[in-house]
GROMACS .gro file of C-alpha atoms in nm:
model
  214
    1UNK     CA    1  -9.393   3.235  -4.477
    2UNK     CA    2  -9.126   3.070  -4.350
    3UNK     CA    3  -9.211   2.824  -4.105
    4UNK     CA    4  -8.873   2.589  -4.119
    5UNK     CA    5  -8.682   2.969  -4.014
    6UNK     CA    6  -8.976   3.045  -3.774
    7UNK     CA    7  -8.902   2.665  -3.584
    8UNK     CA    8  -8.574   2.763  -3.601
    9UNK     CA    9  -8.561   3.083  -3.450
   10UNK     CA   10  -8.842   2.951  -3.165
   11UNK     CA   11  -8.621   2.641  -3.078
   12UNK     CA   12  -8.309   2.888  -3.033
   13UNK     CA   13  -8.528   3.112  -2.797
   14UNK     CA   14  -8.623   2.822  -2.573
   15UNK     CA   15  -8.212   2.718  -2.597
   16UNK     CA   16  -8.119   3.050  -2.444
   17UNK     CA   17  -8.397   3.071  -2.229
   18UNK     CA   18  -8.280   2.752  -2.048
   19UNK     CA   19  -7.909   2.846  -2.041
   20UNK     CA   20  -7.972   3.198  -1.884
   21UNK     CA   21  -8.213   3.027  -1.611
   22UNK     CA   22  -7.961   2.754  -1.512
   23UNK     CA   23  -7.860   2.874  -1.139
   24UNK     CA   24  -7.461   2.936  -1.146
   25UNK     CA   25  -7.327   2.691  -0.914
   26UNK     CA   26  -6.960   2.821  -0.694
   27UNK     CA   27  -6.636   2.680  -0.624
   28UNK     CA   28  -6.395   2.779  -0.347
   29UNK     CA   29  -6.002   2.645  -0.366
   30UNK     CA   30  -6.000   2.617   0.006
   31UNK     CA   31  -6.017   2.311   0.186
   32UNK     CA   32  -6.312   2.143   0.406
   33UNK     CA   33  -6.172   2.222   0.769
   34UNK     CA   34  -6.228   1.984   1.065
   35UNK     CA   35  -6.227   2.123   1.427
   36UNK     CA   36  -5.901   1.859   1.471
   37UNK     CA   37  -5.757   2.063   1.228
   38UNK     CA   38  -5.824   2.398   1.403
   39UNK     CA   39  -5.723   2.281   1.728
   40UNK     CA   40  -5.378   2.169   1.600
   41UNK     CA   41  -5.308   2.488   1.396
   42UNK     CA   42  -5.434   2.718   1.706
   43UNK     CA   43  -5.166   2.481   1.987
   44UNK     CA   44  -4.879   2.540   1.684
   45UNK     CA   45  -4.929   2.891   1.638
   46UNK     CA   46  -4.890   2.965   1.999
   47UNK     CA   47  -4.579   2.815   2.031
   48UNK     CA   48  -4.444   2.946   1.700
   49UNK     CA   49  -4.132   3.160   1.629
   50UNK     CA   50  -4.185   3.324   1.352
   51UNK     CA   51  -4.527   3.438   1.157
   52UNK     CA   52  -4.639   3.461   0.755
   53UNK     CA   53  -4.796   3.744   0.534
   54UNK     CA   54  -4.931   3.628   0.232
   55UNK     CA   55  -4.939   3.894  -0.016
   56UNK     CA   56  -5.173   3.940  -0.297
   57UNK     CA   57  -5.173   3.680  -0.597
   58UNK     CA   58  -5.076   3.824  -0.940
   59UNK     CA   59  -5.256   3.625  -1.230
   60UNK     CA   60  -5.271   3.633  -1.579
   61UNK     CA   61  -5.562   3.838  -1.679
   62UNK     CA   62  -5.724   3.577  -1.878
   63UNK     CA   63  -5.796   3.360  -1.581
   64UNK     CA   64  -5.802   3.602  -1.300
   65UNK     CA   65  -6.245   3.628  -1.339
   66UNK     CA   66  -6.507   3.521  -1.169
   67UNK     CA   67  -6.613   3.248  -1.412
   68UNK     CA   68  -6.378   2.926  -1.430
   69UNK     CA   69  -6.139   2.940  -1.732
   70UNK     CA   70  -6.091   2.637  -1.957
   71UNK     CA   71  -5.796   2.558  -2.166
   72UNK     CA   72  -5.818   2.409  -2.514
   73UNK     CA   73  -5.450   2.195  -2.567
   74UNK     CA   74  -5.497   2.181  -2.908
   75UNK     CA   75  -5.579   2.524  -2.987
   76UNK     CA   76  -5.489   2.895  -2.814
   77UNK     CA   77  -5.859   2.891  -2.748
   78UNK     CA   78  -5.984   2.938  -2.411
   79UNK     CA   79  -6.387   2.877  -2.295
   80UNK     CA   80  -6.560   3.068  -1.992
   81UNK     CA   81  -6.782   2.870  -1.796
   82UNK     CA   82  -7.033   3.123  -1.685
   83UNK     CA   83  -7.268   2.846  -1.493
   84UNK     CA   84  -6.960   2.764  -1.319
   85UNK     CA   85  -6.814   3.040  -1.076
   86UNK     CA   86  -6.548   3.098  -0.820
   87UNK     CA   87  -6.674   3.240  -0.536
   88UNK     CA   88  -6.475   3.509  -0.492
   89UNK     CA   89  -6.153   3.651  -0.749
   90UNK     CA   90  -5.972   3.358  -0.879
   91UNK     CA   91  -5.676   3.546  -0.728
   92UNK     CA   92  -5.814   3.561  -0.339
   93UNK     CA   93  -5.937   3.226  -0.393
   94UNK     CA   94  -5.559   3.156  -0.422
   95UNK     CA   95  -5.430   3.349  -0.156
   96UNK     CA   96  -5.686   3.227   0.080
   97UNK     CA   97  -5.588   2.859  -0.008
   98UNK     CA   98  -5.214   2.921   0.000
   99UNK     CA   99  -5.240   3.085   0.333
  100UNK     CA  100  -5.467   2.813   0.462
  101UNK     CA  101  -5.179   2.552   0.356
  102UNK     CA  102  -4.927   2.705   0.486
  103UNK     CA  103  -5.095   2.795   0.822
  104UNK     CA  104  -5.175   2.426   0.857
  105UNK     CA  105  -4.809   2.302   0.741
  106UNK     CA  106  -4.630   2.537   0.944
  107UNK     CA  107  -4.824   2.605   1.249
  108UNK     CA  108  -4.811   2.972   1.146
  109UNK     CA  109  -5.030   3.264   1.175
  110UNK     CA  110  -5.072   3.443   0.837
  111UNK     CA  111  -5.064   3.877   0.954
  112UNK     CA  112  -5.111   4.187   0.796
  113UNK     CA  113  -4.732   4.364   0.759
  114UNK     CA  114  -4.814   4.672   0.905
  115UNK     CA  115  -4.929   4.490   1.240
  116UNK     CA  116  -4.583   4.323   1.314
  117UNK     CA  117  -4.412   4.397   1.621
  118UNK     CA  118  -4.044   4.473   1.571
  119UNK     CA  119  -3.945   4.178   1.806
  120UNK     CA  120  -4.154   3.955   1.608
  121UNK     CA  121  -3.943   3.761   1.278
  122UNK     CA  122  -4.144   3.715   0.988
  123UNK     CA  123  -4.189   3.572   0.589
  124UNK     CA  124  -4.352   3.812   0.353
  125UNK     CA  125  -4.483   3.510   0.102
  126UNK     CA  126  -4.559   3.653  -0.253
  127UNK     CA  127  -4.703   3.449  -0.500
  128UNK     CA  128  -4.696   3.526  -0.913
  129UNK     CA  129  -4.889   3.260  -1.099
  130UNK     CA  130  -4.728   3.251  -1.441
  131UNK     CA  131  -4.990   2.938  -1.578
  132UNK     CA  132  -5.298   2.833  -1.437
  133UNK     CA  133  -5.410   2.575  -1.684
  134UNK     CA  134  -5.784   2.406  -1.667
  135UNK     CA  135  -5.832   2.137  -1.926
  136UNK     CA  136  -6.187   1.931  -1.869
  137UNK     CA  137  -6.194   1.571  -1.785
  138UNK     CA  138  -5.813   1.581  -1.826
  139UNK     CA  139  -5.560   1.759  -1.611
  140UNK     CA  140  -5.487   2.059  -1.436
  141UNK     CA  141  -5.169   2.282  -1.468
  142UNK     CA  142  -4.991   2.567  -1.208
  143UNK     CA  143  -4.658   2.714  -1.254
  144UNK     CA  144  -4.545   2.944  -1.018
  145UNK     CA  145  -4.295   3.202  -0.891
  146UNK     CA  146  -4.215   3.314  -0.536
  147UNK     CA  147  -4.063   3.555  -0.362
  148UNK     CA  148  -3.979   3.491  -0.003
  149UNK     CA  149  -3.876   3.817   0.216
  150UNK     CA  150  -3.789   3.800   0.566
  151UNK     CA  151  -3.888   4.107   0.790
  152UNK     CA  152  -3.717   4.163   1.147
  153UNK     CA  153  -3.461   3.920   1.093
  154UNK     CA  154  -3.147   4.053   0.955
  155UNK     CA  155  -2.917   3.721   0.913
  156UNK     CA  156  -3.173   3.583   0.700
  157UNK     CA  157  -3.199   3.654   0.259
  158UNK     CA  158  -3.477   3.670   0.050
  159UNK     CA  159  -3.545   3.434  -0.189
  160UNK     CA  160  -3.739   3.376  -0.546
  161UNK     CA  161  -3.792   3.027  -0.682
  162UNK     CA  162  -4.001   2.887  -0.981
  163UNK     CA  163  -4.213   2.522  -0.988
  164UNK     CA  164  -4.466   2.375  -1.218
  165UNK     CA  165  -4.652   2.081  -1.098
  166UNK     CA  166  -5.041   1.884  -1.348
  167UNK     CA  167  -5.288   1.689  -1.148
  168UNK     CA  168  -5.434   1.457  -1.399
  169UNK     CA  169  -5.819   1.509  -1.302
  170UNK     CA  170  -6.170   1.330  -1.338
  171UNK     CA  171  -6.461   1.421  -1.502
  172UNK     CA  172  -6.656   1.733  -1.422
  173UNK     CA  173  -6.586   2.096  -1.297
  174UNK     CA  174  -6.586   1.941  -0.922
  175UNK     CA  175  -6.284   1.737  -0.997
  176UNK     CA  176  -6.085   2.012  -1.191
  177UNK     CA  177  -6.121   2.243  -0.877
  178UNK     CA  178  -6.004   1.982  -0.654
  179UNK     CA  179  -5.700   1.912  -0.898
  180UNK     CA  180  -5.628   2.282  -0.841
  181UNK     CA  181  -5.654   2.249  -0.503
  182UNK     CA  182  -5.409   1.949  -0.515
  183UNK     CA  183  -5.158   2.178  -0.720
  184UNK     CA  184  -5.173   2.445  -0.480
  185UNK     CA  185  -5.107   2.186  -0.174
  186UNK     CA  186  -4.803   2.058  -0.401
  187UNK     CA  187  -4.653   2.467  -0.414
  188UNK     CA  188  -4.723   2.508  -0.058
  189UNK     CA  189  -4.534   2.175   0.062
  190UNK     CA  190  -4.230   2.314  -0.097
  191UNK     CA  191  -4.248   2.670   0.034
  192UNK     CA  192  -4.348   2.552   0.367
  193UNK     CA  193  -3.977   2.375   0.368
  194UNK     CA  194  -3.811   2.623   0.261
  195UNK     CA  195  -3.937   2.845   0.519
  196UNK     CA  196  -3.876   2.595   0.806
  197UNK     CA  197  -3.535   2.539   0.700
  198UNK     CA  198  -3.589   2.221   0.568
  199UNK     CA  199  -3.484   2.236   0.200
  200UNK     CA  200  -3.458   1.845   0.192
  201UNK     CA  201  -3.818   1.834   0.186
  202UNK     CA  202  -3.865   2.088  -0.100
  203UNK     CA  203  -3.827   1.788  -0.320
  204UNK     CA  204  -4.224   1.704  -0.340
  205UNK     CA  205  -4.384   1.433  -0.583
  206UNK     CA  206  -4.517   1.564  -0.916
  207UNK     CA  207  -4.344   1.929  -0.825
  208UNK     CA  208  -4.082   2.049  -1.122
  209UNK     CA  209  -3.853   2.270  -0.993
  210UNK     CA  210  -3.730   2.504  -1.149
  211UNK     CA  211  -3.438   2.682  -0.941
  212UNK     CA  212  -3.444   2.976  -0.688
  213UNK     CA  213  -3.221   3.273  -0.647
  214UNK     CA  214  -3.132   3.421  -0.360
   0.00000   0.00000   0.00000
């Protein structure tokens, strides 16, 4: 008999026994609110011209899971953290987030399309993440295109622009989220200019842009 193979096998049974009853902890992209915060957005909105609709997120499919997606920079290799969750699709998490920004930013209210009045303008915001980069205890990478489409307001062209913007990060999977977070706040400083006509302040710190069409 074998006992060294028999220890072995025993210690790898007690290995995977503890990894499949760690709990799975979750992460959200969106922000802690504060009732300030609310109250603000809500006497903005009311006073506000136009409105947003922020249309689904289109990911890479190699990210867009539930379990957080880590990047290896010296290799092509990529490592699923399955203890380690969002807590809904990575690609809602980023709507919600982007929509929260640019609510807050603008004043807005984000809207379905198909409930805007005809007398109401509005920005049909449509995000297509091209890299969303997660490298541990290191940094944190997004680079984006949008598309910008204005509905009910005829003078008014829409436009598609590219940025990439890294958030050097701490340790742990807390700080990589919030890096994320960070990147996202980055993307939706400079779309929130463009859309209030302010394309002075697209130029935002750590942002590369990349050029827009229109």
């Amino acid at each position: 008999m074998n006992f060294g193979r028999i220890f072995s096998y025993a210690l790898l049974a007690v290995a995977l026994t503890a990894c499949a009853s760690t709990a799975p902890r979750y992460y959200t992209l969106l922000p802690a609110s504060t009732p300030e915060s609310v109250g603000a957005n809500t006497q903005q909105a009311a006073g506000t011209k136009f409105a947003i609709s922020v249309q689904p997120v289109v990911l890479p499919e190699q990210v867009d899971r539930l379990q957080i997606v880590l990047s290896d920079p010296q290799s092509t290799q990529v490592s699923l953290l399955n203890s380690s969750l969002w807590a809904s699709p990575l690609s809602d998490e980023i709507r919600n987030a982007l929509s929260d920004e640019l609510s807050r930013k603008l004043g807005v209210l984000d809207i379905a399309t198909g409930s805007v009045p005809e007398s109401l303008a509005m920005w049909k915001v449509a995000l297509h993440v091209q890299r969303f980069e997660s490298v541990y205890n290191e940094r944190v990478l997004v680079d984006a295109t949008w598309r910008l489409t204005p509905v009910n307001q005829p003078a008014k062209k829409a436009t598609i622009c590219r940025a990439e913007t890294q958030v050097l990060v701490g340790e742990g999977v807390s700080a990589m989220v919030a890096g994320h977070q960070e990147a996202l706040r980055r993307i939706a400083q400079v779309i929130a200019a463009q859309l209030s006509g302010s394309p002075g302040k697209a130029a935002v710190d750590g942002v590369l842009n990349k050029g827009c069409t229109f």
